[in-house]
Amino acid sequence: MEFSLISLIIFVIVGFLVLSILLYLINAKSRRINQYALALAKLKRSFNELDEQAKLIVQTDLELNKAQEESDKRLNSLEALHKISRLISTTLDESEIFHRLDQAFSTDIDFERGVVLILDDKKQLQIQVKHGYSQDGANFMLNQLQKDNNLMQALMEGNTFSSANCPLQRRETIKQIFNTGHFVIAPILTQVGFIGVVFVGNQSNVSPITDGDEELISILASQIGQTLENARLFEEVYKSSQALESKVTERTKQLQDALVEVQNISKTKSDFISAVSHELRTPLTSIKGYAAILMDGKLGDIPPQVKERLGKINTHSDNLVGLINDLLDISRIESGRVEMSFGRCRLDSLIENVHDLLTPQMRDKNIDWQTDLDASMPDMFLDSSQIERVFINLVGNAIKFTPIKGTITVSAHLKDNVMQVQVTDTGIGIPEEDIRRLFDEFYRVENEINQNVKGTGLGLPLAKKLVEAHGGEMWITSVVKEGTTFHFTLPVKTEEDILREREEREKAQKK
Ligand code: ADP
């Protein structure tokens, strides 16, 4: 009994131990199973993620391929556009531009059909380029388009339409007009506004129209616009320059004719003055001679009143002889018949001579005489008696038109081998409008002094001609009530210069 109890206890203990070991083992296994289950779930998640990523990669790849295709197409189109732009912008001839566009439609523009329509002088669209249309087909299309005021208005407002973007109804209209399923139509605009239309299209949908096509065709349209505008501007400029040129030629001819006429008239005038002056001089000399004989009392005593009148006859005859001599000199210089006697001369001594000669008149009016001359004056080759005449005339006038206590200044300075001479007074001055006419023969300013003092109006024209005969120029500056300056130049010449000029003149006269 005792044995069986012990056995039972042992059995229970062993059983308990076995059970505990079993329980422990089961527990450990189930923990392991849980771990595996967790790892499996994780694996499943990763697998799913991988699957998603793989799908994404495939999709991205597809999109990339599409984008690549699109950008290749874009690049090709841009290249074509660049080529066409260069082609059409290197000519300024309108018909050549259309000819080149026509070629471009066959070789560079990747559309089955295309047209370029341009407004003519009557504001009607005309077909300038057509590609993929028969003549009848193109005429029909043009007719239909011009009838569709709505579409024309939209194009004139600068709208571009493409089958990819345009509203359904408009798309159908354009399809019908151009008989083309897929298209882009863009207006050609310039600074003056709408001048035409570019249309491109495909009948089949091999390569669908994209936004890029629309953009490209509108750039092409604006390129065409710009090139046509340049060509037309050039044409305009060319035409007006041609017109200007022919006008200039015509005017030059008229001027030449007028010049010849003036030269003829001037020659006739010089001949006339010369003839009349000669005719007048002979009887004048006789009158002067007879007056002198009578005054000398060679024909008997004469009463004082008669003597006085004879004196007046003598003075007036002298004045007339002076006038006739001036006239003869002017006509001689004008006709190139005057013979200058050039010789070496010093301008400062010549000016001093003139001063001596006119000192009495200056003293009468208490006029101050001043000179401003270069310290060392070069020897000059001049006809000293003629240049002295010029100075006498200018200084004489300065005395005449300067009130008492005025100043007369003569200056002479060498600049670039040209003597620059000025005779300045502090006299009454000359109004602007008279200055221009003072070198005309017989012109005198209407002023108080001239009303009282006699004069011929021949002194200044003669002085100017004498200066010009020496290769110089003469001009006047003056301020009314302040004074006047007569400027003239005398080139410093050598004896050789004078001889050479004389030879050249003689040669020219012989011709
Ligand atoms: P004349 O002295 O015989 O009238 P000129 O040809 O010498 O002829 O001069 C023409 C005119 O020019 C003069 O009448 C005068 O009105 C004007 N003139 C000339 N020199 C002067 C001067 N220094 N100041 C003002 N007026 C002048």
XYZ file of C-alpha atoms and ligand atoms in Angstrom:
538
model
C 0.000 0.000 0.000
C 2.832 2.158 1.039
C 4.611 1.255 -2.135
C 1.711 2.089 -4.292
C 1.363 5.499 -2.623
C 5.018 6.208 -3.175
C 4.638 5.060 -6.775
C 1.650 7.298 -7.157
C 3.490 10.252 -5.714
C 6.450 9.526 -7.968
C 4.094 9.157 -10.899
C 2.403 12.450 -10.084
C 5.736 14.206 -9.691
C 7.057 12.718 -12.908
C 3.789 13.509 -14.606
C 3.957 17.085 -13.376
C 7.538 17.422 -14.512
C 6.704 16.021 -17.950
C 3.704 18.304 -18.198
C 5.793 21.320 -17.215
C 8.436 20.414 -19.756
C 5.734 19.935 -22.381
C 4.104 23.243 -21.497
C 7.457 24.982 -21.671
C 8.167 23.489 -25.065
C 4.721 24.411 -26.406
C 5.166 27.955 -25.157
C 8.564 28.308 -26.783
C 7.197 26.993 -30.088
C 4.238 29.306 -30.140
C 6.559 32.287 -29.504
C 8.618 31.178 -32.430
C 5.519 30.777 -34.598
C 4.487 34.331 -33.672
C 7.894 35.616 -34.676
C 7.635 33.825 -38.018
C 4.149 35.188 -38.559
C 5.426 38.730 -37.918
C 8.349 38.233 -40.282
C 5.991 36.841 -42.895
C 3.679 39.876 -42.623
C 6.686 42.190 -42.958
C 7.857 40.262 -45.983
C 4.425 40.524 -47.524
C 4.395 44.298 -46.968
C 7.824 44.680 -48.542
C 6.745 42.584 -51.453
C 3.693 44.785 -51.959
C 5.817 47.898 -51.774
C 8.229 46.440 -54.297
C 5.334 45.664 -56.575
C 4.070 49.258 -56.300
C 7.524 50.602 -57.053
C 7.892 48.329 -60.027
C 4.573 49.571 -61.380
C 5.695 53.190 -60.794
C 8.956 52.546 -62.595
C 7.141 51.114 -65.592
C 4.740 54.047 -65.638
C 7.543 56.582 -65.286
C 9.429 54.864 -68.043
C 6.398 55.086 -70.297
C 5.966 58.745 -69.473
C 9.645 59.404 -70.017
C 9.495 57.761 -73.399
C 6.504 59.893 -74.310
C 8.215 63.060 -73.115
C 11.341 62.096 -75.012
C 9.286 61.554 -78.137
C 7.540 64.884 -77.608
C 10.781 66.741 -77.037
C 12.394 65.066 -80.063
C 9.443 66.197 -82.147
C 9.693 69.690 -80.631
C 13.410 69.838 -81.318
C 12.942 68.743 -84.918
C 10.206 71.302 -85.383
C 12.342 74.019 -83.807
C 15.216 73.114 -86.090
C 12.891 73.259 -89.076
C 11.512 76.601 -87.897
C 15.007 77.976 -87.452
C 15.956 76.829 -90.933
C 12.839 78.332 -92.514
C 13.306 81.621 -90.619
C 16.863 81.862 -91.862
C 15.826 80.996 -95.397
C 13.081 83.568 -95.664
C 14.846 86.327 -93.763
C 17.860 86.334 -96.092
C 15.901 87.800 -98.974
C 14.013 91.079 -99.311
C 12.128 90.052 -102.427
C 8.507 89.172 -101.612
C 8.036 86.589 -104.376
C 11.331 84.925 -103.408
C 10.077 84.664 -99.789
C 6.975 82.766 -100.998
C 9.085 80.588 -103.276
C 11.310 79.596 -100.328
C 8.281 78.956 -98.113
C 6.853 76.731 -100.828
C 10.046 74.652 -100.792
C 10.036 74.534 -96.994
C 6.528 73.041 -96.996
C 7.780 70.151 -99.124
C 11.026 69.517 -97.218
C 10.936 70.899 -93.669
C 7.352 71.344 -92.492
C 6.012 67.971 -91.419
C 2.335 68.406 -92.359
C 0.373 66.847 -95.194
C -1.241 70.153 -96.125
C -0.383 73.801 -95.803
C -1.272 77.208 -97.232
C -0.064 80.787 -96.842
C -2.697 83.389 -97.698
C -1.798 87.096 -97.951
C -4.006 90.175 -98.342
C -3.592 91.984 -101.670
C -3.959 95.768 -102.335
C -7.736 95.357 -102.379
C -7.657 93.664 -98.953
C -8.561 90.276 -100.491
C -6.702 87.131 -99.388
C -4.637 85.547 -102.155
C -2.994 82.108 -102.166
C 0.767 82.639 -102.100
C 1.872 79.140 -101.041
C -0.086 75.888 -101.266
C 1.004 72.388 -100.329
C -1.128 69.249 -100.522
C -4.044 71.042 -102.276
C -5.035 71.051 -105.930
C -5.603 74.477 -107.484
C -9.377 73.941 -107.435
C -9.270 72.643 -103.877
C -7.260 75.649 -102.752
C -9.597 78.084 -104.561
C -12.626 76.468 -102.990
C -11.018 76.647 -99.541
C -10.148 80.337 -100.035
C -13.665 81.116 -101.149
C -15.174 79.377 -98.133
C -12.775 81.057 -95.714
C -13.501 84.574 -97.008
C -17.206 83.915 -96.627
C -16.844 82.966 -92.956
C -16.885 86.428 -91.391
C -16.824 85.003 -87.884
C -13.647 83.040 -88.373
C -12.023 85.859 -90.353
C -12.828 88.313 -87.566
C -11.342 85.978 -84.933
C -8.159 85.581 -87.003
C -7.895 89.335 -87.546
C -8.077 89.775 -83.789
C -4.914 87.681 -83.557
C -6.347 84.295 -82.468
C -4.636 81.029 -83.354
C -6.720 77.826 -83.492
C -5.719 74.168 -83.458
C -7.763 70.966 -83.570
C -6.259 70.136 -80.146
C -7.648 73.200 -78.355
C -10.403 74.795 -80.326
C -14.105 74.779 -79.345
C -16.074 72.014 -81.048
C -18.135 74.167 -83.415
C -15.156 76.197 -84.634
C -13.166 72.979 -85.085
C -15.896 71.571 -87.313
C -16.065 74.767 -89.382
C -12.308 74.837 -89.934
C -12.283 71.117 -90.763
C -14.946 71.726 -93.398
C -13.320 74.811 -94.931
C -9.856 73.253 -95.208
C -11.096 69.710 -95.698
C -8.567 68.568 -93.090
C -9.185 66.764 -89.779
C -6.218 67.913 -87.695
C -4.911 71.443 -88.073
C -3.352 74.660 -86.815
C -4.392 78.021 -88.284
C -2.576 81.219 -87.252
C -2.906 84.873 -88.344
C 0.074 86.717 -89.892
C 0.367 90.026 -88.080
C 2.639 93.024 -88.636
C 2.861 96.509 -87.137
C 0.084 97.588 -89.487
C -2.125 94.696 -88.335
C -3.466 91.525 -89.955
C -1.970 90.739 -93.380
C -2.671 87.026 -93.856
C -3.012 83.468 -92.591
C -0.863 80.346 -92.237
C -2.669 76.995 -92.193
C -1.166 73.510 -91.702
C -2.994 70.239 -91.293
C -3.001 66.463 -91.461
C -5.836 64.405 -92.887
C -4.810 61.255 -91.012
C -4.142 61.214 -87.289
C -0.669 59.648 -87.610
C 0.920 62.302 -85.496
C -1.705 64.153 -83.461
C -1.614 67.962 -83.229
C -0.100 69.130 -79.928
C 0.194 72.434 -78.058
C 3.767 72.553 -79.334
C 2.535 72.496 -82.960
C 0.191 75.371 -82.239
C 2.966 77.423 -80.660
C 5.340 76.627 -83.493
C 2.964 77.603 -86.281
C 2.125 80.885 -84.588
C 5.885 81.622 -84.327
C 6.235 80.743 -88.026
C 3.339 83.087 -88.834
C 4.948 85.953 -86.945
C 8.293 85.232 -88.674
C 6.566 85.402 -92.062
C 4.924 88.674 -90.976
C 8.201 90.211 -89.927
C 10.028 89.128 -93.073
C 7.259 90.457 -95.325
C 7.228 93.715 -93.395
C 10.998 94.078 -93.834
C 10.722 93.306 -97.535
C 7.935 95.863 -97.982
C 9.823 98.514 -95.994
C 12.910 97.875 -98.098
C 10.838 98.110 -101.259
C 9.372 101.401 -100.043
C 12.792 102.833 -99.117
C 14.239 101.619 -102.408
C 11.411 103.147 -104.408
C 11.585 106.458 -102.593
C 15.367 106.559 -102.955
C 14.927 105.902 -106.697
C 12.329 108.656 -106.891
C 14.596 110.967 -104.916
C 17.530 110.158 -107.153
C 15.590 110.923 -110.314
C 14.288 114.126 -108.715
C 17.830 115.123 -107.771
C 19.013 114.383 -111.312
C 16.136 116.392 -112.737
C 16.758 119.287 -110.344
C 20.513 119.199 -111.004
C 19.777 119.441 -114.714
C 17.400 122.346 -114.099
C 20.022 124.042 -111.929
C 22.703 123.490 -114.538
C 20.431 124.985 -117.203
C 19.615 127.893 -114.888
C 23.312 128.394 -114.174
C 24.138 128.487 -117.870
C 21.314 130.996 -118.362
C 22.552 133.126 -115.444
C 26.084 132.986 -116.843
C 24.796 134.082 -120.240
C 22.745 136.893 -118.723
C 25.673 137.924 -116.546
C 27.947 137.969 -119.582
C 25.441 140.054 -121.544
C 25.177 142.411 -118.561
C 28.974 142.694 -118.254
C 29.307 143.283 -122.011
C 26.563 145.887 -121.892
C 28.059 147.697 -118.864
C 31.475 147.559 -120.419
C 30.237 148.958 -123.776
C 28.128 151.695 -122.162
C 30.925 152.653 -119.765
C 33.399 152.996 -122.627
C 30.903 155.057 -124.621
C 30.293 157.314 -121.592
C 33.931 157.745 -120.724
C 34.888 159.501 -123.991
C 32.260 162.308 -123.864
C 32.905 162.666 -120.120
C 36.596 163.205 -120.729
C 35.659 165.918 -123.280
C 33.244 167.568 -120.832
C 35.943 167.558 -118.130
C 38.504 168.934 -120.667
C 36.220 171.739 -121.847
C 35.320 172.657 -118.278
C 39.024 172.807 -117.391
C 39.777 175.021 -120.431
C 36.944 177.374 -119.488
C 38.042 177.453 -115.824
C 41.630 178.201 -116.734
C 40.313 181.320 -118.558
C 41.998 180.249 -121.770
C 38.929 181.378 -123.689
C 38.601 184.668 -121.841
C 37.700 185.746 -118.321
C 34.656 184.152 -116.771
C 32.479 185.528 -114.000
C 32.840 183.888 -110.520
C 29.298 182.356 -110.621
C 30.183 180.581 -113.887
C 33.506 179.465 -112.374
C 31.656 178.030 -109.415
C 29.267 176.086 -111.711
C 32.241 174.891 -113.795
C 33.826 173.626 -110.564
C 30.652 171.606 -109.883
C 30.734 170.229 -113.455
C 34.306 169.124 -112.763
C 33.445 167.424 -109.406
C 30.403 165.651 -110.824
C 32.403 164.556 -113.845
C 35.071 163.143 -111.475
C 32.355 161.241 -109.565
C 30.970 159.891 -112.833
C 34.441 158.828 -114.004
C 34.915 157.040 -110.654
C 31.572 155.274 -111.050
C 32.310 154.271 -114.622
C 35.733 152.975 -113.605
C 34.206 150.878 -110.804
C 31.622 149.480 -113.217
C 34.297 148.668 -115.768
C 36.402 146.954 -113.107
C 33.486 144.845 -111.871
C 32.611 143.729 -115.383
C 36.261 143.005 -116.148
C 36.672 140.863 -113.007
C 33.390 139.072 -113.702
C 34.419 138.204 -117.232
C 37.939 137.235 -116.121
C 39.428 139.984 -118.287
C 41.120 141.822 -115.435
C 44.865 141.539 -115.381
C 46.170 141.671 -111.827
C 49.728 142.824 -111.361
C 50.926 140.608 -108.544
C 54.047 141.559 -106.656
C 55.752 141.062 -103.311
C 54.147 143.241 -100.665
C 53.889 143.675 -96.883
C 50.383 144.014 -95.560
C 51.355 146.102 -92.486
C 52.947 148.807 -94.706
C 49.955 148.733 -97.024
C 47.619 149.276 -94.018
C 49.823 152.129 -92.814
C 49.556 153.793 -96.268
C 45.788 153.613 -96.086
C 45.909 155.123 -92.589
C 48.045 158.031 -93.858
C 45.705 158.606 -96.765
C 42.552 158.695 -94.660
C 43.946 160.439 -91.566
C 42.428 163.847 -92.503
C 38.883 162.378 -92.689
C 39.363 160.556 -89.382
C 40.705 163.668 -87.756
C 37.620 165.623 -88.933
C 35.401 163.202 -86.983
C 37.815 162.701 -84.100
C 37.952 158.981 -84.838
C 40.506 156.828 -83.044
C 42.567 154.476 -85.286
C 43.847 151.216 -83.873
C 45.654 148.241 -85.335
C 46.078 144.678 -84.106
C 48.586 142.991 -86.413
C 50.796 139.921 -86.066
C 54.224 140.959 -84.807
C 55.940 139.462 -87.837
C 54.022 139.571 -91.078
C 55.053 137.329 -93.979
C 55.722 138.805 -97.414
C 52.657 138.352 -99.562
C 52.094 138.095 -103.287
C 49.311 140.549 -104.087
C 48.141 143.212 -106.473
C 48.886 145.843 -103.808
C 47.010 148.680 -105.565
C 43.831 146.548 -105.739
C 44.086 145.396 -102.101
C 44.722 149.028 -101.148
C 41.461 149.878 -102.928
C 39.710 147.249 -100.799
C 41.095 148.782 -97.580
C 40.309 152.341 -98.732
C 36.726 151.326 -99.450
C 36.231 149.493 -96.132
C 37.959 152.091 -93.954
C 36.291 154.910 -95.952
C 32.869 153.358 -95.268
C 33.791 152.808 -91.597
C 34.591 156.545 -91.287
C 31.375 157.450 -93.138
C 29.106 155.327 -90.918
C 30.810 155.911 -87.536
C 29.758 158.881 -85.409
C 32.393 161.287 -84.047
C 34.788 159.987 -81.396
C 34.294 156.431 -82.596
C 37.010 153.853 -83.119
C 38.178 151.974 -86.189
C 40.336 148.900 -85.686
C 42.176 146.997 -88.398
C 43.477 143.573 -87.459
C 45.379 140.985 -89.473
C 46.490 137.565 -88.217
C 47.969 134.602 -90.023
C 46.140 131.302 -89.538
C 46.840 128.117 -91.521
C 48.696 130.101 -94.173
C 45.731 132.407 -94.683
C 45.740 136.055 -93.611
C 42.552 136.819 -91.664
C 41.776 140.542 -91.936
C 39.107 142.511 -90.075
C 38.028 146.146 -90.345
C 35.875 146.960 -87.311
C 34.067 150.172 -86.464
C 31.876 151.384 -83.633
C 29.371 152.865 -86.087
C 25.639 152.651 -86.775
C 25.719 148.952 -87.713
C 23.744 147.200 -90.465
C 20.332 145.529 -90.023
C 20.379 141.737 -90.513
C 18.086 141.829 -93.584
C 20.420 144.272 -95.399
C 23.635 142.350 -94.719
C 22.729 139.647 -97.269
C 22.224 142.195 -100.051
C 25.189 144.488 -99.421
C 27.349 142.752 -101.996
C 24.696 143.289 -104.707
C 25.618 146.046 -107.092
C 24.042 149.464 -106.340
C 22.563 148.274 -103.020
C 22.636 150.880 -100.261
C 20.958 150.685 -96.851
C 18.204 153.216 -96.364
C 19.448 155.301 -93.443
C 19.908 158.920 -92.472
C 23.576 159.031 -93.436
C 22.920 157.631 -96.911
C 20.169 160.188 -97.469
C 22.705 162.979 -97.012
C 25.886 161.411 -98.373
C 26.203 160.420 -102.017
C 27.349 156.976 -102.929
C 27.019 154.406 -105.677
C 26.612 151.070 -103.898
C 29.435 149.717 -106.058
C 32.296 149.875 -103.524
C 31.490 146.674 -101.602
C 30.722 144.446 -104.628
C 33.985 145.613 -106.176
C 35.942 145.018 -102.925
C 34.504 141.508 -102.617
C 35.347 140.678 -106.230
C 38.909 141.949 -105.783
C 39.382 139.772 -102.672
C 37.947 136.768 -104.518
C 40.295 137.427 -107.438
C 43.085 136.919 -104.857
C 41.552 133.575 -103.790
C 39.996 135.004 -100.613
C 36.508 135.478 -99.192
C 34.632 138.414 -97.689
C 31.730 138.543 -95.215
C 30.107 140.921 -92.739
C 29.063 140.749 -89.086
C 27.223 143.660 -87.556
C 25.111 144.772 -84.601
C 22.850 147.775 -85.145
C 23.966 150.799 -83.119
C 27.102 148.950 -81.935
C 29.201 148.586 -85.029
C 30.222 146.525 -88.025
C 33.109 144.243 -88.915
C 34.119 143.472 -92.475
C 36.088 140.218 -92.560
C 38.164 139.049 -95.457
C 40.835 136.440 -96.078
C 43.910 136.458 -98.277
C 45.770 133.194 -98.845
C 49.528 133.642 -98.548
C 50.849 132.640 -101.977
C 54.266 132.342 -103.533
C 55.252 133.620 -106.971
C 55.072 130.006 -108.250
C 51.517 129.662 -106.958
C 50.478 132.770 -108.857
C 52.129 131.575 -112.088
C 50.578 128.113 -111.810
C 47.118 129.575 -111.158
C 47.460 131.902 -114.147
C 48.385 128.970 -116.412
C 45.451 126.933 -115.138
C 43.100 129.863 -115.732
C 44.368 130.342 -119.266
C 43.992 126.629 -119.993
C 40.417 126.687 -118.690
C 39.592 129.737 -120.821
C 40.936 128.045 -123.948
C 38.670 125.062 -123.336
P 28.483 153.365 -100.995
O 29.390 153.496 -99.811
O 28.918 154.102 -102.185
O 27.045 153.530 -100.687
P 29.296 150.650 -100.788
O 29.086 149.481 -101.695
O 30.682 150.914 -100.366
O 28.616 151.868 -101.482
O 28.408 150.414 -99.506
C 27.065 150.025 -99.673
C 26.279 150.302 -98.423
O 26.719 149.487 -97.359
C 26.424 151.680 -97.868
O 25.587 152.569 -98.539
C 26.017 151.485 -96.416
O 24.629 151.531 -96.314
C 26.494 150.095 -96.100
N 27.765 150.080 -95.378
C 28.982 149.865 -95.880
N 29.936 149.880 -94.913
C 29.282 150.171 -93.769
C 29.701 150.326 -92.390
N 30.987 150.226 -92.038
N 28.751 150.576 -91.472
C 27.452 150.678 -91.831
N 26.997 150.523 -93.088
C 27.897 150.276 -94.056
